[in-house]
CSV table of C-alpha atoms in Angstrom, one decimal:
chain,number,residue,atom,x,y,z
B,156,UNK,CA,6.9,45.3,32.4
B,157,UNK,CA,5.3,45.7,28.9
B,158,UNK,CA,8.4,43.8,27.5
B,159,UNK,CA,7.9,40.8,29.8
B,160,UNK,CA,4.2,40.7,28.9
B,161,UNK,CA,5.0,40.6,25.2
B,162,UNK,CA,7.6,37.8,25.8
B,163,UNK,CA,5.1,35.7,27.7
B,164,UNK,CA,2.5,36.2,24.9
B,165,UNK,CA,5.1,35.1,22.3
B,166,UNK,CA,6.0,32.0,24.3
B,167,UNK,CA,2.3,31.1,24.6
B,168,UNK,CA,1.9,31.5,20.9
B,169,UNK,CA,4.9,29.3,20.1
B,170,UNK,CA,3.6,26.6,22.5
B,171,UNK,CA,0.2,26.7,20.9
B,172,UNK,CA,1.7,26.3,17.4
B,173,UNK,CA,3.9,23.4,18.5
B,174,UNK,CA,0.9,21.7,20.0
B,175,UNK,CA,-1.0,22.1,16.8
B,176,UNK,CA,1.8,20.7,14.7
B,177,UNK,CA,2.1,17.7,17.0
B,178,UNK,CA,-1.6,17.0,16.8
B,179,UNK,CA,-1.5,17.4,13.1
B,180,UNK,CA,1.3,14.8,12.6
B,181,UNK,CA,-0.3,12.4,15.1
B,182,UNK,CA,-3.5,12.5,13.1
B,183,UNK,CA,-1.7,11.8,9.8
B,184,UNK,CA,-1.4,8.2,8.4
B,185,UNK,CA,2.0,6.6,9.2
B,186,UNK,CA,4.6,6.6,6.4
B,187,UNK,CA,5.2,3.2,4.7
B,188,UNK,CA,8.7,2.1,4.2
B,189,UNK,CA,8.8,2.0,0.4
B,190,UNK,CA,12.4,3.0,0.1
B,191,UNK,CA,14.1,4.7,-2.8
B,192,UNK,CA,15.5,1.2,-3.9
B,193,UNK,CA,11.9,-0.1,-4.4
B,194,UNK,CA,11.3,-0.3,-8.2
B,195,UNK,CA,8.6,-3.0,-8.2
B,196,UNK,CA,5.4,-3.1,-6.3
B,197,UNK,CA,2.5,-5.7,-6.4
B,198,UNK,CA,-0.8,-4.0,-5.5
B,199,UNK,CA,-4.0,-5.8,-4.6
B,200,UNK,CA,-7.2,-3.8,-3.9
B,201,UNK,CA,-10.3,-5.3,-2.2
B,202,UNK,CA,-13.8,-3.8,-2.1
B,203,UNK,CA,-13.7,-3.7,1.7
B,204,UNK,CA,-12.3,-5.2,4.8
B,205,UNK,CA,-14.7,-8.2,4.7
B,206,UNK,CA,-14.1,-8.9,1.0
B,207,UNK,CA,-12.4,-12.1,0.0
B,208,UNK,CA,-11.6,-11.1,-3.5
B,209,UNK,CA,-9.4,-8.3,-5.0
B,210,UNK,CA,-7.8,-7.0,-8.2
B,211,UNK,CA,-4.1,-7.2,-8.5
B,212,UNK,CA,-1.7,-5.1,-10.6
B,213,UNK,CA,2.1,-5.0,-10.8
B,214,UNK,CA,3.8,-1.7,-11.0
B,215,UNK,CA,7.4,-0.7,-11.8
B,216,UNK,CA,9.5,2.4,-12.1
B,217,UNK,CA,13.0,3.2,-13.5
B,218,UNK,CA,14.2,4.7,-10.2
B,219,UNK,CA,13.4,6.8,-7.2
B,220,UNK,CA,11.2,9.7,-8.1
B,221,UNK,CA,10.2,8.2,-11.5
B,222,UNK,CA,6.5,7.6,-12.2
B,223,UNK,CA,5.1,4.2,-11.6
B,224,UNK,CA,3.9,2.3,-14.7
B,225,UNK,CA,1.5,-0.7,-14.7
B,226,UNK,CA,2.8,-4.0,-16.0
B,227,UNK,CA,-0.3,-5.9,-16.9
B,228,UNK,CA,-2.7,-4.7,-19.6
B,229,UNK,CA,-5.5,-5.4,-17.1
B,230,UNK,CA,-5.6,-6.2,-13.4
B,231,UNK,CA,-5.9,-9.9,-12.5
B,232,UNK,CA,-8.5,-11.3,-10.1
B,233,UNK,CA,-7.1,-12.8,-6.8
B,234,UNK,CA,-8.7,-14.5,-3.8
B,235,UNK,CA,-8.0,-13.6,-0.2
B,236,UNK,CA,-8.8,-15.0,3.2
B,237,UNK,CA,-12.4,-16.3,3.6
B,238,UNK,CA,-13.3,-13.6,6.1
B,239,UNK,CA,-11.5,-10.7,4.4
B,240,UNK,CA,-8.6,-8.6,5.7
B,241,UNK,CA,-7.1,-7.4,8.9
B,242,UNK,CA,-4.0,-5.3,9.6
B,243,UNK,CA,-0.8,-7.3,9.2
B,244,UNK,CA,2.7,-6.8,10.5
B,245,UNK,CA,5.0,-5.6,7.7
B,246,UNK,CA,7.1,-2.5,6.8
B,247,UNK,CA,4.4,0.0,8.0
B,248,UNK,CA,2.5,1.1,11.0
B,249,UNK,CA,-1.2,0.6,10.8
B,250,UNK,CA,-3.4,3.7,11.1
B,251,UNK,CA,-5.8,3.7,14.1
B,252,UNK,CA,-9.0,3.1,12.2
B,253,UNK,CA,-10.7,0.5,14.4
B,254,UNK,CA,-9.6,-2.5,12.3
B,255,UNK,CA,-8.0,-5.2,14.5
B,256,UNK,CA,-4.7,-6.9,13.7
B,257,UNK,CA,-4.5,-10.2,12.0
B,258,UNK,CA,-4.3,-13.2,14.4
B,259,UNK,CA,-3.7,-16.9,13.9
B,260,UNK,CA,-6.6,-18.9,12.4
B,261,UNK,CA,-8.8,-15.8,11.8
B,262,UNK,CA,-9.3,-16.6,8.1
B,263,UNK,CA,-8.2,-13.1,7.1
B,264,UNK,CA,-5.4,-11.9,4.8
B,265,UNK,CA,-2.9,-9.4,6.3
B,266,UNK,CA,-3.3,-5.9,4.9
B,267,UNK,CA,-0.5,-3.4,4.6
B,268,UNK,CA,2.9,-3.2,3.0
B,269,UNK,CA,5.2,-6.3,3.0
B,270,UNK,CA,8.6,-7.5,1.7
B,271,UNK,CA,8.8,-10.8,-0.2
B,272,UNK,CA,10.6,-13.9,1.0
B,273,UNK,CA,11.6,-17.2,-0.6
B,274,UNK,CA,9.8,-18.9,-3.5
B,275,UNK,CA,8.9,-22.6,-2.7
B,276,UNK,CA,7.9,-25.2,-5.2
B,277,UNK,CA,8.1,-28.9,-6.2
B,278,UNK,CA,10.0,-28.5,-9.5
B,279,UNK,CA,13.9,-28.7,-9.6
B,280,UNK,CA,14.0,-25.2,-11.0
B,281,UNK,CA,11.7,-22.2,-10.7
B,282,UNK,CA,10.1,-20.0,-13.4
B,283,UNK,CA,11.7,-16.9,-11.8
B,284,UNK,CA,14.9,-15.1,-11.0
B,285,UNK,CA,14.2,-15.5,-7.3
B,286,UNK,CA,15.7,-17.3,-4.2
B,287,UNK,CA,14.2,-20.7,-4.5
B,288,UNK,CA,13.6,-23.7,-2.2
B,289,UNK,CA,12.6,-27.0,-3.7
B,290,UNK,CA,10.2,-28.6,-1.2
B,291,UNK,CA,11.0,-32.1,-0.2
B,292,UNK,CA,9.7,-34.7,2.4
B,293,UNK,CA,11.6,-33.0,5.3
B,294,UNK,CA,10.4,-29.4,4.8
B,295,UNK,CA,8.1,-27.7,7.3
B,296,UNK,CA,6.5,-24.3,7.6
B,297,UNK,CA,5.5,-23.8,11.2
B,298,UNK,CA,2.1,-22.3,12.2
B,299,UNK,CA,2.1,-23.4,15.8
B,300,UNK,CA,2.7,-20.2,17.9
B,301,UNK,CA,4.1,-22.3,20.8
B,302,UNK,CA,6.9,-23.6,18.6
B,303,UNK,CA,10.3,-21.9,18.6
B,304,UNK,CA,10.2,-22.0,14.8
B,305,UNK,CA,6.9,-20.2,14.5
B,306,UNK,CA,6.3,-18.7,11.1
B,307,UNK,CA,9.6,-20.1,9.7
B,308,UNK,CA,10.6,-22.6,7.1
B,309,UNK,CA,12.5,-25.5,8.6
B,310,UNK,CA,14.2,-28.5,6.9
B,311,UNK,CA,14.9,-31.2,9.4
B,312,UNK,CA,17.6,-33.9,9.2
B,313,UNK,CA,15.8,-37.2,9.9
B,314,UNK,CA,19.1,-38.9,10.8
B,315,UNK,CA,19.1,-36.7,13.9
B,316,UNK,CA,15.6,-37.6,14.9
B,317,UNK,CA,12.1,-36.4,13.8
B,318,UNK,CA,10.6,-33.8,16.1
B,319,UNK,CA,7.2,-34.7,17.5
B,320,UNK,CA,5.7,-31.5,15.9
B,321,UNK,CA,7.0,-32.3,12.4
B,322,UNK,CA,4.1,-34.4,11.1
B,323,UNK,CA,1.5,-31.5,11.7
B,324,UNK,CA,3.8,-28.8,10.3
B,325,UNK,CA,5.4,-30.4,7.3
B,326,UNK,CA,4.8,-28.8,3.9
B,327,UNK,CA,2.4,-30.7,1.6
B,328,UNK,CA,3.7,-32.6,-1.4
B,329,UNK,CA,1.8,-33.0,-4.6
B,330,UNK,CA,-0.8,-30.3,-3.8
B,331,UNK,CA,-1.5,-28.4,-7.0
B,332,UNK,CA,-2.4,-25.2,-5.1
B,333,UNK,CA,1.2,-25.3,-3.6
B,334,UNK,CA,3.0,-25.9,-6.9
B,335,UNK,CA,4.5,-22.4,-6.5
B,336,UNK,CA,4.4,-20.5,-3.2
B,337,UNK,CA,6.0,-17.0,-2.8
B,338,UNK,CA,6.4,-16.0,0.8
B,339,UNK,CA,4.8,-12.7,1.9
B,340,UNK,CA,6.8,-11.5,4.9
B,341,UNK,CA,4.0,-10.9,7.3
B,342,UNK,CA,4.8,-11.1,11.0
B,343,UNK,CA,8.5,-11.9,10.6
B,344,UNK,CA,11.8,-10.5,11.9
B,345,UNK,CA,10.8,-11.2,14.6
B,346,UNK,CA,7.6,-13.2,14.6
B,347,UNK,CA,5.1,-12.3,17.3
B,348,UNK,CA,3.4,-15.5,18.6
B,349,UNK,CA,-0.3,-15.7,17.6
B,350,UNK,CA,-0.3,-12.9,15.0
B,351,UNK,CA,-0.5,-15.0,11.9
B,352,UNK,CA,1.9,-17.2,9.9
B,353,UNK,CA,2.6,-19.0,6.6
B,354,UNK,CA,1.3,-16.3,4.3
B,355,UNK,CA,2.0,-16.8,0.6
B,356,UNK,CA,1.0,-16.1,-3.0
B,357,UNK,CA,0.0,-19.4,-4.4
B,358,UNK,CA,-2.3,-21.1,-7.0
B,359,UNK,CA,-6.0,-20.8,-6.3
B,360,UNK,CA,-8.1,-23.9,-5.6
B,361,UNK,CA,-10.9,-22.6,-7.8
B,362,UNK,CA,-12.1,-19.4,-9.4
B,363,UNK,CA,-14.3,-18.6,-6.3
B,364,UNK,CA,-12.6,-20.5,-3.5
B,365,UNK,CA,-11.1,-18.1,-0.9
B,366,UNK,CA,-8.0,-19.0,1.1
B,367,UNK,CA,-7.2,-19.1,4.8
B,368,UNK,CA,-5.3,-15.9,4.5
B,369,UNK,CA,-3.0,-16.1,1.5
B,370,UNK,CA,-3.4,-14.3,-1.8
B,371,UNK,CA,-4.2,-16.8,-4.5
B,372,UNK,CA,-4.7,-16.6,-8.3
B,373,UNK,CA,-4.8,-18.7,-11.5
B,374,UNK,CA,-1.5,-20.5,-12.1
B,375,UNK,CA,-0.9,-18.6,-15.3
B,376,UNK,CA,-1.2,-15.2,-13.6
B,377,UNK,CA,1.0,-16.3,-10.8
B,378,UNK,CA,3.8,-17.6,-13.1
B,379,UNK,CA,3.6,-14.3,-15.1
B,380,UNK,CA,4.0,-12.3,-11.9
B,381,UNK,CA,6.9,-14.6,-10.8
B,382,UNK,CA,8.7,-14.1,-14.1
B,383,UNK,CA,8.4,-10.4,-13.8
B,384,UNK,CA,9.9,-10.2,-10.3
B,385,UNK,CA,13.5,-8.8,-10.1
B,386,UNK,CA,15.4,-9.3,-6.9
B,387,UNK,CA,17.5,-6.2,-7.6
B,388,UNK,CA,14.3,-4.1,-7.8
B,389,UNK,CA,13.4,-4.8,-4.1
B,390,UNK,CA,9.8,-5.8,-4.8
B,391,UNK,CA,7.1,-5.2,-2.1
B,392,UNK,CA,3.4,-6.2,-1.8
B,393,UNK,CA,0.6,-3.8,-0.9
B,394,UNK,CA,-2.8,-5.2,0.0
B,395,UNK,CA,-5.6,-2.7,1.1
B,396,UNK,CA,-9.3,-2.1,0.6
B,397,UNK,CA,-9.9,0.4,-2.2
B,398,UNK,CA,-11.0,3.2,0.1
B,399,UNK,CA,-8.0,2.9,2.4
B,400,UNK,CA,-5.7,2.7,-0.6
B,401,UNK,CA,-7.1,5.9,-2.0
B,402,UNK,CA,-6.8,7.6,1.4
B,403,UNK,CA,-3.2,6.4,2.1
B,404,UNK,CA,-1.8,6.6,-1.4
B,405,UNK,CA,-0.2,10.0,-1.1
B,406,UNK,CA,1.1,9.7,2.4
B,407,UNK,CA,2.5,6.2,1.8
B,408,UNK,CA,4.0,7.0,-1.7
B,409,UNK,CA,2.0,4.2,-3.4
B,410,UNK,CA,1.5,3.8,-7.2
């Protein structure tokens, strides 16, 4: 009888401990997917969720487990969405902190951890060792959530007919702000309709002019960043408010 009582007490203790462990892990921030192959990270930190400016630094390491080292002597100023930030859809799971997800036309930049896509530009050759698309008159990047090509680059063949949606979705030609556009893979693979599209690094329109949701900077700073990028180093982009970055840095393995 005494033995059975002791067994029941032990079972209760084990269940209590398991419950505590589960609660502990559910309360912890989610792990970002900065894999061992990631040797370059672009980090932008904003003052808060409603800030439309941030400081950007590039970081690199020799390999997994090696310390991160800053690339620029000083962080460079960047501009974000006019209304600040909202959680994006990248290679992470957003903590439940009351901040809503980014949606189409909300004028907010997606926060979180993201892979990088193609580099677009007007010139025949890019200033970077990066997959490049020279933009021409038949290129589009679709931000219409009802379109089957939502949040994708599309190059149409005019000899096969011009889709009725093309005129509103075509990429601009001759716009100095879009001289170089590096794709930030927010809401891709697959794209969820309505959760934001066409997010890039590109040239700013002025020293204090925020964007619709992209990360923009002076052309010289952008070109310097592009030249540093190495496709073999699996570069990622991290955008967070300063307080959130500090809180998540350890759990997410950030520089």
